[in-house]
Coordinates of C-alpha atoms in Angstrom, one line a residue:
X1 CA 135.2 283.8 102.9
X2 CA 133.2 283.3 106.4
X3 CA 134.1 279.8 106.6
X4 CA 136.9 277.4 105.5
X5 CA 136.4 275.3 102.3
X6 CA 135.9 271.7 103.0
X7 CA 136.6 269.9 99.4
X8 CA 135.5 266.7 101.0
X9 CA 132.2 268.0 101.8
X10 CA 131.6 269.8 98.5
X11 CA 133.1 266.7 96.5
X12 CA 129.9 264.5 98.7
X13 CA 127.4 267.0 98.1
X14 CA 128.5 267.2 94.1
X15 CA 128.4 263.2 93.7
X16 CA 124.6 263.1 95.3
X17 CA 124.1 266.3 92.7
X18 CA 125.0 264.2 90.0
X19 CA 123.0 260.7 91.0
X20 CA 120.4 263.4 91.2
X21 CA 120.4 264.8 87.9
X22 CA 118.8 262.0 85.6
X23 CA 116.0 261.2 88.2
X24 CA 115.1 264.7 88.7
X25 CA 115.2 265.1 84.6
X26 CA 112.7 262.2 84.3
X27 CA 110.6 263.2 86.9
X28 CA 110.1 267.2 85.5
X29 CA 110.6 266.1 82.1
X30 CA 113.3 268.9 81.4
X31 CA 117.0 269.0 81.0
X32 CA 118.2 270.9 83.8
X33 CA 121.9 272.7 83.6
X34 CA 123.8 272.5 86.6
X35 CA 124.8 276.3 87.6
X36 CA 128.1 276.3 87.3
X37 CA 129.3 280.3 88.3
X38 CA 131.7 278.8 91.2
X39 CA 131.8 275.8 94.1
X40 CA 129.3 278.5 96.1
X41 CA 126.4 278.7 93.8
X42 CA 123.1 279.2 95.0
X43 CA 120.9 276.8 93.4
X44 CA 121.7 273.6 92.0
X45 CA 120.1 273.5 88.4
X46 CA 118.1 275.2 86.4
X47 CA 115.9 274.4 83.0
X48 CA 115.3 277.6 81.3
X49 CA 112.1 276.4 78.9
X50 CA 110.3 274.8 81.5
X51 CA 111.3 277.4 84.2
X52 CA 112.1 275.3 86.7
X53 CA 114.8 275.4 89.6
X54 CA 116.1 272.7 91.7
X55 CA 118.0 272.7 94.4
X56 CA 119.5 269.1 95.7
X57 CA 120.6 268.7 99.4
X58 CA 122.9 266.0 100.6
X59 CA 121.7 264.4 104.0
X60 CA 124.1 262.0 106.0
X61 CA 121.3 260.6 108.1
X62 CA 117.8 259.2 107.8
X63 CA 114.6 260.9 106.9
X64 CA 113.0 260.0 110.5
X65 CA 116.0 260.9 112.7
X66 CA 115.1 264.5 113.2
X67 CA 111.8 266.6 113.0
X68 CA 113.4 269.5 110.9
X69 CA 115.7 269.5 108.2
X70 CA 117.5 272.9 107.4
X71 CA 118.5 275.0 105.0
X72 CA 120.1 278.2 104.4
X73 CA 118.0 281.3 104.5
X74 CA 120.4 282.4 101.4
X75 CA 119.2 279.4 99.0
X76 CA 115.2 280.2 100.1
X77 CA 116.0 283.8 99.8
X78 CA 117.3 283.5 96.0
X79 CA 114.3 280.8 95.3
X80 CA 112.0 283.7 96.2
X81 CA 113.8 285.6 93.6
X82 CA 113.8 283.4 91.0
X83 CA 109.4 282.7 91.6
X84 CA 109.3 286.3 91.1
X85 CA 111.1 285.7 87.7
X86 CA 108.9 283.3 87.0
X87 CA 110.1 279.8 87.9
X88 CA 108.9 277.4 90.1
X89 CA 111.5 276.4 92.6
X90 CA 112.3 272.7 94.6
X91 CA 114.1 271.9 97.0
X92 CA 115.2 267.9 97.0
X93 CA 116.4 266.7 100.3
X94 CA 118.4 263.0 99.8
X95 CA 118.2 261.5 103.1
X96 CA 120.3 258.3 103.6
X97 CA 116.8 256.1 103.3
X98 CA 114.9 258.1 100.8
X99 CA 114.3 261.5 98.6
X100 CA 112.1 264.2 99.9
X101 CA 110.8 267.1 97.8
X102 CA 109.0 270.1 98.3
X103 CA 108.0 273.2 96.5
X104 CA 109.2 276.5 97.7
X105 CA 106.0 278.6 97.5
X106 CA 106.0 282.5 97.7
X107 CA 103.8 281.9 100.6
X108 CA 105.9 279.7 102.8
X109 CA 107.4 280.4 105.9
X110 CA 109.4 278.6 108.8
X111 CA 110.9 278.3 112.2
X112 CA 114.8 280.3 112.2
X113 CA 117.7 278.7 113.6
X114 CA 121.0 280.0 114.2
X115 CA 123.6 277.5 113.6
X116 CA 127.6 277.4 113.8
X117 CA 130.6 279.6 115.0
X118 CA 129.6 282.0 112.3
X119 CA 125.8 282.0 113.5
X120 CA 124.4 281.5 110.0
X121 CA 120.9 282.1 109.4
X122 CA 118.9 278.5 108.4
X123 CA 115.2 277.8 107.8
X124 CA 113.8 274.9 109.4
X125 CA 111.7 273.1 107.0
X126 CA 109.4 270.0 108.9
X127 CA 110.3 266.7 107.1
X128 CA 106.2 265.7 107.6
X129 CA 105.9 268.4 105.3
X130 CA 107.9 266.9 102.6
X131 CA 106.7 264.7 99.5
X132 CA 108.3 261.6 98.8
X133 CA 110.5 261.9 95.5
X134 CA 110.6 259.0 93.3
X135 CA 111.7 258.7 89.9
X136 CA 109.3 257.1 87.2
X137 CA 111.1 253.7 87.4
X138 CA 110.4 253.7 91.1
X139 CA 106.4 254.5 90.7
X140 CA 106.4 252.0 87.9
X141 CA 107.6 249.3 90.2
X142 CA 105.2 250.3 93.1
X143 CA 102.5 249.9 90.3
X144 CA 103.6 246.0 90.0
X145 CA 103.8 245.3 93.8
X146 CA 100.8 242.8 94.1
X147 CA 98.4 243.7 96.9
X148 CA 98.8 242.1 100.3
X149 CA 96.8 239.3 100.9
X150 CA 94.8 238.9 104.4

């Protein structure tokens, strides 16, 4: 293992997995199965009729406090894979203030970045670039908002 386990992390990153889960079944209309081969999988979940792939991130700090969020080459690597089987793969970011989504696309590229002691390869992915992720409750209540008055 290149790196020691932190549970606490994992444990953090699973409970935001799990809050995910229902919104992101609404919002695709599927019933996702969280992969479940060992604490180091890949992707997050996975709906086998529908074809789609998910993959949740945990973020501890707003979506405006940096230009770039990252993420490891390994998980973009292995959603290129899995568009080459077929499915469509997304990548939810859950900032501190909000959701961001985006679709990776075989197409896509972005800035490298080494980071840590083990100098692990991650993919810089511009938060500009990312959609805002709301679940159908959420655009049902944006429907409602009455318009401002001048």
């Amino acid at each position: 293992m290149p790196f020691a386990f932190n549970k606490e992390l994992w444990e953090a990153g699973r409970k935001i997995e799990d809050e995910a889960l229902p919104k992101l079944n609404k919002y695709f209309k599927t019933n996702f199965q969280r992969n479940e081969n060992d604490i180091f999988d890949i992707l997050d979940f996975k709906d086998e009729e529908e074809k789609i792939i998910v993959e949740v991130k945990g973020r501890f700090n707003r979506s405006d406090a940096y230009e770039d969020t990252i993420i490891t080459a390994s998980k973009v690597m292995a959603g290129q894979q899995a568009i080459d089987e077929g499915y469509r793969v997304y990548f939810l970011f859950v900032f501190t203030d909000c959701s961001k989504i985006m679709e990776l696309k075989e197409d896509c590229s972005f800035k490298v970045k080494f980071t840590g002691t083990n100098c692990i390869r991650h993919y810089m992915i511009p938060v500009a670039d990312l959609e805002d992720f709301e679940d159908e409750e959420q655009l049902k209540e944006l429907e409602y908002e009455p318009e401002p008055s001048d």
